[in-house]
Coordinates of C-alpha atoms and ligand atoms in Angstrom, one line a residue:
X4 CA 56.9 -98.0 -105.6
X5 CA 60.4 -99.3 -106.6
X6 CA 61.3 -103.0 -106.0
X7 CA 64.1 -102.0 -103.8
X8 CA 63.9 -103.1 -100.2
X9 CA 65.8 -103.1 -97.0
X10 CA 66.0 -106.0 -94.6
X11 CA 65.3 -105.8 -90.9
X12 CA 66.4 -108.7 -88.5
X13 CA 63.9 -109.2 -85.7
X14 CA 62.9 -112.2 -83.8
X15 CA 65.1 -114.6 -85.9
X16 CA 63.5 -113.5 -89.0
X17 CA 64.5 -111.4 -92.0
X18 CA 61.9 -108.8 -92.7
X19 CA 61.9 -107.1 -96.1
X20 CA 60.8 -103.4 -95.9
X21 CA 60.0 -101.9 -99.3
X22 CA 61.9 -98.6 -100.1
X23 CA 59.9 -95.7 -101.4
X24 CA 61.8 -93.0 -103.3
X25 CA 60.6 -89.5 -104.4
X26 CA 61.8 -87.0 -106.8
X27 CA 64.4 -85.5 -104.3
X28 CA 65.4 -85.9 -100.6
X29 CA 65.6 -89.0 -98.3
X30 CA 64.0 -92.4 -99.4
X31 CA 61.6 -94.1 -97.1
X32 CA 61.3 -97.5 -95.5
X33 CA 57.7 -98.6 -95.9
X34 CA 56.8 -100.2 -92.4
X35 CA 53.0 -100.6 -93.3
X36 CA 53.1 -104.4 -92.8
X37 CA 55.4 -104.4 -89.8
X38 CA 52.9 -104.5 -87.1
X39 CA 50.3 -106.7 -88.8
X40 CA 52.8 -109.3 -89.9
X41 CA 55.4 -109.1 -87.2
X42 CA 53.5 -107.6 -84.3
X43 CA 56.2 -104.7 -83.8
X44 CA 55.8 -100.9 -84.2
X45 CA 58.5 -98.3 -84.6
X46 CA 59.2 -95.4 -82.0
X47 CA 59.9 -91.9 -83.3
X48 CA 59.0 -89.2 -80.8
X49 CA 57.8 -86.1 -82.7
X50 CA 57.8 -88.0 -86.0
X51 CA 61.3 -86.4 -86.6
X52 CA 62.2 -89.4 -88.9
X53 CA 58.9 -90.5 -90.1
X54 CA 57.2 -89.5 -93.4
X55 CA 53.5 -89.2 -92.9
X56 CA 52.7 -88.8 -96.6
X57 CA 54.0 -88.3 -100.0
X58 CA 53.7 -84.7 -100.9
X59 CA 54.6 -82.6 -104.1
X60 CA 54.1 -79.2 -102.5
X61 CA 57.3 -78.2 -100.8
X62 CA 60.8 -79.6 -100.6
X63 CA 63.4 -78.6 -97.8
X64 CA 67.1 -79.8 -97.8
X65 CA 68.0 -79.0 -94.2
X66 CA 71.6 -79.6 -94.7
X67 CA 71.8 -77.3 -97.8
X68 CA 69.4 -74.6 -96.5
X69 CA 67.2 -75.2 -99.6
X70 CA 63.5 -74.5 -99.7
X71 CA 61.2 -74.9 -102.9
X72 CA 57.6 -74.6 -103.6
X73 CA 56.3 -76.8 -106.4
X74 CA 60.0 -76.8 -107.6
X75 CA 60.5 -72.9 -107.5
X76 CA 63.1 -71.4 -105.0
X77 CA 61.8 -69.4 -102.2
X78 CA 64.0 -66.6 -103.3
X79 CA 62.5 -66.5 -106.7
X80 CA 58.9 -66.5 -105.5
X81 CA 59.7 -63.9 -102.9
X82 CA 61.4 -61.6 -105.4
X83 CA 59.0 -62.1 -108.4
X84 CA 55.5 -63.1 -107.0
X85 CA 52.6 -61.7 -105.0
X86 CA 51.3 -63.6 -102.2
X87 CA 48.1 -64.6 -104.0
X88 CA 50.3 -65.8 -107.0
X89 CA 52.2 -68.2 -104.5
X90 CA 48.9 -69.2 -102.9
X91 CA 47.7 -70.3 -106.4
X92 CA 50.8 -72.2 -107.0
X93 CA 50.6 -74.0 -103.6
X94 CA 46.9 -74.9 -104.2
X95 CA 47.0 -75.8 -107.9
X96 CA 50.6 -76.9 -108.6
X97 CA 51.5 -74.4 -111.3
X98 CA 52.2 -70.6 -111.4
X99 CA 48.9 -68.9 -112.8
X100 CA 48.9 -67.1 -116.1
X101 CA 47.4 -63.6 -116.2
X102 CA 43.9 -64.7 -116.9
X103 CA 44.0 -67.3 -114.1
X104 CA 45.6 -64.9 -111.6
X105 CA 43.1 -62.2 -112.4
X106 CA 40.2 -64.8 -111.9
X107 CA 41.7 -66.1 -108.6
X108 CA 42.4 -62.5 -107.3
X109 CA 38.9 -61.3 -108.2
X110 CA 37.2 -64.3 -106.7
X111 CA 39.1 -63.7 -103.4
X112 CA 38.4 -60.0 -103.5
X113 CA 34.6 -60.8 -103.7
X114 CA 34.8 -62.7 -100.5
X115 CA 36.7 -60.5 -98.0
X116 CA 33.4 -59.3 -96.0
X117 CA 32.4 -61.3 -93.0
X118 CA 28.8 -62.2 -92.3
X119 CA 27.4 -59.1 -90.3
X120 CA 26.5 -61.3 -87.4
X121 CA 30.1 -62.2 -86.9
X122 CA 30.6 -58.7 -85.6
X123 CA 28.9 -59.6 -82.3
X124 CA 31.3 -62.6 -82.1
X125 CA 34.2 -60.1 -81.6
X126 CA 32.2 -58.3 -78.9
X127 CA 32.2 -61.5 -76.8
X128 CA 35.9 -61.4 -76.3
X129 CA 37.8 -59.3 -73.7
X130 CA 39.8 -56.5 -75.1
X131 CA 42.9 -58.3 -73.7
X132 CA 42.2 -61.6 -75.7
X133 CA 45.1 -62.8 -77.6
X134 CA 44.3 -62.5 -81.4
X135 CA 45.4 -66.0 -82.1
X136 CA 42.5 -67.2 -79.8
X137 CA 40.1 -64.9 -81.8
X138 CA 41.6 -66.2 -85.2
X139 CA 41.0 -69.8 -84.5
X140 CA 37.6 -69.3 -82.8
X141 CA 36.4 -67.0 -85.7
X142 CA 37.7 -69.6 -88.3
X143 CA 35.2 -72.2 -86.7
X144 CA 32.5 -69.4 -86.3
X145 CA 32.5 -68.5 -90.0
X146 CA 32.3 -72.1 -91.1
X147 CA 28.7 -72.2 -89.6
X148 CA 27.6 -69.8 -92.4
X149 CA 28.9 -72.2 -95.0
X150 CA 27.8 -75.6 -94.0
X151 CA 26.7 -76.4 -97.6
X152 CA 30.6 -76.2 -98.4
X153 CA 31.8 -78.6 -95.7
X154 CA 32.2 -81.7 -97.7
X155 CA 35.8 -82.7 -98.2
X156 CA 34.6 -85.0 -101.3
X157 CA 33.1 -82.0 -103.3
X158 CA 36.0 -80.4 -105.1
X159 CA 34.1 -77.1 -105.9
X160 CA 33.0 -76.9 -102.3
X161 CA 36.6 -77.3 -101.2
X162 CA 37.9 -74.7 -103.6
X163 CA 35.2 -72.2 -102.5
X164 CA 36.1 -72.8 -98.9
X165 CA 39.8 -72.2 -99.7
X166 CA 38.8 -68.9 -101.4
X167 CA 36.6 -67.8 -98.4
X168 CA 39.4 -68.7 -95.8
X169 CA 42.1 -66.8 -97.7
X170 CA 39.8 -63.9 -98.4
X171 CA 38.4 -63.5 -95.0
X172 CA 41.5 -64.2 -92.8
X173 CA 42.9 -60.6 -93.1
X174 CA 39.5 -59.2 -92.2
X175 CA 39.3 -61.4 -89.1
X176 CA 42.9 -60.5 -88.0
X177 CA 42.4 -56.8 -88.6
X178 CA 39.1 -56.8 -86.7
X179 CA 40.7 -58.8 -83.8
X180 CA 43.4 -56.0 -83.8
X181 CA 40.8 -53.3 -83.9
X182 CA 38.9 -55.0 -81.0
X183 CA 42.1 -54.9 -78.9
X184 CA 42.7 -51.2 -79.3
X185 CA 39.0 -50.2 -79.0
X186 CA 38.8 -48.8 -82.6
X187 CA 35.9 -49.2 -85.0
X188 CA 36.2 -52.0 -87.4
X189 CA 37.3 -51.1 -90.9
X190 CA 35.5 -52.8 -93.8
X191 CA 37.6 -54.2 -96.8
X192 CA 37.7 -52.1 -100.0
X193 CA 37.4 -53.9 -103.4
X194 CA 39.7 -51.3 -105.1
X195 CA 42.7 -52.4 -103.0
X196 CA 44.8 -55.4 -103.6
X197 CA 44.9 -58.2 -101.0
X198 CA 47.9 -57.0 -98.8
X199 CA 47.0 -53.2 -99.3
X200 CA 43.3 -54.2 -98.1
X201 CA 44.7 -55.8 -95.1
X202 CA 46.9 -53.0 -94.1
X203 CA 43.9 -50.6 -94.8
X204 CA 41.7 -52.6 -92.3
X205 CA 44.5 -52.8 -89.7
X206 CA 45.7 -49.2 -89.8
X207 CA 42.8 -47.2 -91.4
X208 CA 40.1 -45.3 -89.6
X209 CA 36.5 -44.5 -90.7
X210 CA 37.3 -40.7 -90.1
X211 CA 40.0 -40.4 -92.8
X212 CA 41.3 -41.8 -96.0
X213 CA 44.3 -44.0 -95.3
X214 CA 47.0 -44.1 -98.0
X215 CA 48.8 -47.4 -98.2
X216 CA 52.7 -47.1 -98.6
X217 CA 53.6 -49.4 -101.5
X218 CA 56.9 -50.2 -99.9
X219 CA 55.1 -51.5 -96.7
X220 CA 52.8 -53.5 -98.9
X221 CA 55.5 -55.0 -100.9
X222 CA 57.5 -55.9 -97.6
X223 CA 54.5 -57.6 -96.3
X224 CA 53.8 -59.6 -99.6
X225 CA 57.3 -61.0 -99.3
X226 CA 56.8 -61.8 -95.5
X227 CA 53.7 -63.7 -96.2
X228 CA 55.3 -65.6 -99.0
X229 CA 58.2 -66.5 -96.8
X230 CA 55.6 -68.0 -94.4
X231 CA 53.4 -69.7 -97.0
X232 CA 54.4 -73.4 -96.6
X233 CA 57.1 -75.4 -95.1
X234 CA 56.5 -79.2 -95.4
X235 CA 55.1 -81.4 -92.6
X236 CA 55.8 -78.8 -89.8
X237 CA 53.9 -79.2 -86.7
X238 CA 50.8 -77.0 -87.6
X239 CA 50.5 -78.5 -91.2
X240 CA 50.8 -82.0 -89.8
X241 CA 48.0 -81.1 -87.3
X242 CA 45.8 -79.9 -90.2
X243 CA 46.5 -83.2 -92.1
X244 CA 45.8 -85.2 -88.9
X245 CA 42.3 -83.4 -88.3
X246 CA 41.4 -83.6 -91.9
X247 CA 42.2 -87.3 -92.0
X248 CA 39.1 -87.8 -90.0
X249 CA 37.1 -86.0 -92.8
X250 CA 36.6 -82.9 -90.6
X251 CA 35.9 -80.0 -92.8
X252 CA 38.6 -77.6 -94.0
X253 CA 37.7 -74.8 -91.6
X254 CA 37.9 -77.1 -88.6
X255 CA 41.2 -78.5 -89.7
X256 CA 42.7 -75.1 -90.4
X257 CA 41.4 -73.8 -86.9
X258 CA 43.3 -76.7 -85.4
X259 CA 46.5 -75.8 -87.4
X260 CA 46.3 -72.2 -86.0
X261 CA 46.2 -73.5 -82.4
X262 CA 49.4 -75.7 -83.1
X263 CA 51.1 -72.7 -84.7
X264 CA 50.5 -70.6 -81.6
X265 CA 52.9 -72.5 -79.5
X266 CA 56.2 -70.8 -78.6
X267 CA 58.2 -73.5 -80.1
X268 CA 56.5 -73.1 -83.5
X269 CA 54.8 -69.9 -84.9
X270 CA 54.5 -68.4 -81.5
X271 CA 58.3 -68.0 -81.5
X272 CA 58.4 -64.7 -83.4
X273 CA 56.5 -63.0 -80.7
X274 CA 58.9 -64.7 -78.1
X275 CA 61.9 -63.3 -80.1
X276 CA 60.9 -59.8 -80.0
X277 CA 59.9 -60.0 -76.4
X278 CA 63.4 -61.6 -75.6
X279 CA 65.2 -58.8 -77.5
X280 CA 63.1 -56.2 -75.7
X281 CA 64.2 -57.8 -72.3
X282 CA 67.8 -57.6 -73.3
X283 CA 67.4 -54.0 -74.4
X284 CA 65.6 -53.0 -71.2
X285 CA 67.6 -54.9 -68.7
X286 CA 71.3 -53.6 -68.1
X287 CA 72.3 -56.8 -66.6
X288 CA 70.9 -59.0 -69.6
X289 CA 73.8 -59.0 -72.1
X290 CA 74.2 -61.1 -75.3
X291 CA 76.8 -63.0 -73.3
X292 CA 74.4 -63.7 -70.4
X293 CA 71.5 -64.6 -72.6
X294 CA 73.8 -67.2 -74.5
X295 CA 74.9 -68.5 -71.1
X296 CA 71.3 -69.1 -70.2
X297 CA 70.4 -70.7 -73.5
X298 CA 73.3 -73.1 -72.9
X299 CA 72.4 -73.9 -69.4
X300 CA 70.6 -77.2 -69.2
X301 CA 69.0 -76.3 -65.9
X302 CA 67.7 -73.1 -67.4
X303 CA 64.4 -73.5 -69.5
X304 CA 65.3 -70.3 -71.4
X305 CA 66.0 -71.1 -75.1
X306 CA 67.4 -68.7 -77.7
X307 CA 64.0 -68.1 -79.4
X308 CA 64.3 -67.8 -83.1
X309 CA 67.3 -70.2 -83.1
X310 CA 67.3 -73.8 -84.1
X311 CA 65.0 -75.9 -86.2
X312 CA 63.8 -79.5 -86.5
X313 CA 65.0 -79.8 -90.2
X314 CA 67.4 -76.9 -91.1
X315 CA 70.8 -77.8 -89.8
X316 CA 72.0 -74.9 -91.8
X317 CA 70.9 -71.3 -92.2
X318 CA 67.2 -71.2 -92.9
X319 CA 67.0 -69.6 -96.3
X320 CA 64.0 -67.6 -95.1
X321 CA 66.1 -66.2 -92.2
X322 CA 68.8 -65.2 -94.7
X323 CA 66.3 -63.4 -96.9
X324 CA 64.7 -61.7 -93.9
X325 CA 68.0 -60.6 -92.4
X326 CA 68.9 -58.6 -95.5
X327 CA 65.2 -57.4 -95.7
X328 CA 65.2 -56.1 -92.2
X329 CA 67.8 -53.7 -92.8
X330 CA 66.1 -52.4 -95.9
X331 CA 62.7 -52.0 -94.2
X332 CA 64.0 -50.3 -91.3
X333 CA 65.9 -47.9 -93.4
X334 CA 62.9 -47.1 -95.6
X335 CA 60.3 -47.3 -92.8
X336 CA 62.7 -44.7 -91.1
X337 CA 62.2 -47.0 -88.1
X338 CA 65.3 -47.3 -85.9
X339 CA 64.8 -50.4 -83.9
X340 CA 67.5 -50.8 -81.2
X341 CA 66.8 -54.6 -81.0
X342 CA 68.0 -55.0 -84.6
X343 CA 71.6 -54.3 -83.4
X344 CA 71.0 -56.8 -80.5
X345 CA 69.7 -59.4 -82.8
X346 CA 72.7 -59.2 -85.1
X347 CA 75.0 -59.2 -82.1
X348 CA 73.2 -62.3 -80.7
X349 CA 73.3 -64.1 -84.1
X350 CA 77.1 -63.4 -84.5
X351 CA 77.9 -64.5 -81.0
X352 CA 75.7 -67.7 -81.3
X353 CA 77.2 -68.6 -84.8
X354 CA 80.6 -68.6 -83.2
X355 CA 79.8 -70.5 -80.0
X356 CA 80.7 -74.1 -80.0
X357 CA 77.4 -75.1 -78.2
X358 CA 75.3 -73.7 -81.1
X359 CA 77.7 -74.8 -83.9
X360 CA 77.9 -78.4 -82.6
X361 CA 74.1 -78.6 -82.4
X362 CA 73.7 -76.9 -85.8
X363 CA 71.6 -74.2 -84.4
X364 CA 71.1 -71.2 -86.9
X365 CA 68.5 -68.4 -86.9
X366 CA 65.1 -69.5 -88.3
X367 CA 62.3 -67.7 -90.0
X368 CA 61.2 -66.3 -86.7
X369 CA 64.4 -64.7 -85.7
X370 CA 64.2 -61.6 -88.0
X371 CA 60.5 -61.6 -88.8
X372 CA 59.4 -59.9 -85.6
X373 CA 61.7 -56.9 -86.2
X374 CA 60.4 -56.4 -89.5
X375 CA 56.6 -56.8 -88.6
X376 CA 57.2 -54.3 -85.8
X377 CA 58.9 -51.9 -88.3
X378 CA 55.7 -52.2 -90.5
X379 CA 53.6 -51.1 -87.5
X380 CA 52.3 -54.4 -86.1
X381 CA 52.3 -55.0 -82.3
X382 CA 54.0 -58.3 -81.1
X383 CA 50.8 -60.1 -80.3
X384 CA 49.9 -59.8 -84.0
X385 CA 53.0 -61.4 -85.2
X386 CA 51.8 -65.0 -85.1
X387 CA 48.6 -64.0 -86.7
X388 CA 50.7 -62.7 -89.6
X389 CA 52.4 -66.0 -89.7
X390 CA 49.0 -67.8 -89.7
X391 CA 47.7 -65.6 -92.7
X392 CA 50.9 -66.5 -94.5
X393 CA 50.7 -70.2 -93.8
X394 CA 47.1 -70.5 -94.6
X395 CA 47.6 -71.5 -98.4
X396 CA 50.1 -74.0 -97.3
X397 CA 47.7 -75.6 -94.8
X398 CA 45.0 -75.7 -97.5
X399 CA 47.2 -77.1 -100.0
X400 CA 48.4 -79.9 -97.7
X401 CA 44.8 -80.7 -96.5
X402 CA 43.7 -80.7 -100.3
X403 CA 46.5 -83.0 -101.2
X404 CA 45.7 -85.3 -98.3
X405 CA 42.0 -85.5 -99.2
X406 CA 42.8 -86.2 -102.9
X407 CA 45.5 -88.9 -102.0
X408 CA 43.9 -92.4 -102.3
X409 CA 46.4 -93.8 -99.8
X410 CA 45.1 -91.4 -97.0
X411 CA 43.9 -93.2 -93.9
X412 CA 42.5 -91.7 -90.7
X413 CA 45.7 -90.7 -88.6
X414 CA 46.1 -93.0 -85.6
X415 CA 49.6 -93.6 -84.3
X416 CA 50.5 -96.3 -81.9
X417 CA 52.3 -96.2 -78.6
X418 CA 54.6 -98.3 -76.4
X419 CA 52.5 -98.8 -73.2
X420 CA 54.4 -98.4 -70.0
X421 CA 51.5 -98.4 -67.5
X422 CA 50.6 -101.1 -64.9
X423 CA 50.1 -104.7 -66.2
X424 CA 46.3 -105.9 -66.1
X425 CA 45.2 -106.2 -62.3
X426 CA 42.2 -107.2 -60.2
X427 CA 39.9 -104.3 -59.2
X428 CA 40.0 -103.1 -55.6
X429 CA 36.6 -102.1 -54.1
X430 CA 36.4 -98.6 -52.5
X431 CA 36.3 -99.8 -48.9
X432 CA 39.4 -102.0 -49.4
X433 CA 41.6 -99.1 -50.7
Ligands
LIG524 C1 59.1 -72.8 -86.7 O1 59.1 -77.3 -88.6 C2 59.1 -76.2 -89.2 O2 59.3 -76.1 -90.4 C3 58.6 -75.0 -88.4 C4 58.7 -73.7 -89.0 C5 57.8 -73.6 -90.2 O3 58.0 -72.7 -91.1 O4 56.6 -74.2 -90.0 O5 60.0 -73.5 -89.6 C6 58.6 -72.5 -88.1 O6 58.5 -73.3 -85.9 C7 60.5 -72.3 -86.5 C8 61.1 -72.7 -85.2 C9 60.6 -71.7 -84.1 N1 60.9 -72.0 -82.7 C10 61.8 -71.4 -82.1 O7 62.8 -70.4 -82.5 C11 62.1 -71.9 -80.6 C12 63.4 -72.1 -80.2 N2 63.9 -73.3 -81.0 C13 63.9 -74.5 -80.3 O8 63.0 -74.7 -79.2 C14 64.1 -75.8 -81.1 O9 65.3 -75.3 -81.8 C15 63.2 -76.4 -82.1 C16 61.9 -76.6 -81.4 C17 62.7 -75.2 -83.1 C18 63.6 -77.4 -82.7 O10 63.9 -78.4 -81.7 P1 64.6 -79.8 -82.0 O11 65.1 -80.0 -83.5 O12 63.7 -80.9 -81.5 O13 65.9 -79.7 -81.2 P2 66.1 -80.3 -79.9 O14 65.1 -79.6 -78.9 O15 66.1 -81.8 -79.8 O16 67.5 -79.6 -79.4 C19 68.6 -80.3 -79.8 C20 69.6 -79.6 -78.9 C21 69.3 -79.6 -77.4 O17 70.3 -79.6 -76.5 P3 71.1 -81.1 -76.1 O18 70.0 -81.8 -75.5 O19 71.7 -81.7 -77.3 O20 72.1 -80.7 -75.1 O21 69.8 -78.2 -79.1 C22 69.4 -77.5 -78.0 C23 68.5 -78.4 -77.2 O22 68.6 -77.9 -75.8 N3 68.7 -76.4 -78.6 C24 68.6 -75.1 -78.1 C25 67.8 -74.4 -79.0 N4 67.2 -75.2 -79.9 C26 67.7 -76.4 -79.6 N5 69.3 -74.5 -77.2 C27 69.2 -73.2 -76.9 N6 68.5 -72.4 -77.8 C28 67.7 -72.9 -78.7 N7 66.8 -72.2 -79.5

């Protein structure tokens, strides 16, 4: 901690607040003693201006549209790495060498199967169940087979739980999809790489050999990397909150999945494609009319896939995905009419004063759904794909939180606005 401080004037007193500086980004005012010594708390709805931790995992410069993981740019990682390589970097802090990557990949490959009893778990859901509900439920369900590995204070148990979660998530996701379409579950194959295995379980059938297109597999690798981590976003902060009570990694990740499902967060990618489909299907819904609705404060409609709590410039992931969307659609020979609508919406919004004044740019969810659909995934699986991508980021943050000696159980305060204390009124006098 530096010996710099800021001075707050309150109640006729000068209060010195120590300043905490990291390696990059905004410094922080340490308010840790404010309530105990001066009886005052701070107010910050949504913690938009409050650091809940130090972290060395991801850095975002919202004004510059910069995103790095452990110091490496997202563009370099998406171009040169596999998803499991980036997962290793997030969890252990360094890019793996060949031996480390082989060991990591093999360890994950050996844990892709689900315990056979779990199959009946899928039978309990209606076919119409949203796969995000199955994903978070199944994450808690599989934890019951590994109770010996729940202790957050046992580093080997934590690493084994991380391996099991990363290994089994594609199997759970693929089986949730197969359940929804009434097809038999396809078991993982150990001679396939991580993403190929997932595509095989998603789109393969027991009656024929499914060849995985390497172009599609490469595209999905990139998409998972672009979703791998993103600082203290809503779902990652949720994983940290739940983990701060010493809840096990499975329970903490399941909570993060439920936070991600919200339409303002990871659920936005499904909302974007449904919005674009509505525009494509409704002759009265034009780009202009949709922008007008998005700007109308009396209309709850928002331009999904636009805006961001941190980026007040182009989300670098959206920039990469925009270029990628065209490439994938061309190669997948998938002509999706909504791509043109998306580009028209983006162009119109980026010229519209309402969006310009509020620094509203496309975010990671604006183009991802178009690519996911081109790869053959149905819209209800888009947030599941986001969750598979974000899983190593959640685990890395949970691990960093558990290992941080400054970690305390999360317990925010409030400004009470209810009735003052008052005498009880017996029922017969109310
Ligand atoms: C993700 O945090 C992360 O890092 C998240 C994420 C990750 O990787 O984990 O990047 C992934 O969640 C991306 C965001 C996906 N969500 C959406 O695309 C949903 C649509 N976007 C919004 O709802 C909104 O932009 C948020 C929730 C993303 C951000 O909200 P903020 O920063 O709290 O902004 P705000 O709600 O305070 O809005 C500021 C102004 C308001 O207008 P005024 O009150 O000033 O008149 O901008 C307007 C808002 O009405 N606004 C929008 C808008 N987003 C904000 N108006 C129309 N359409 C939009 N999309």
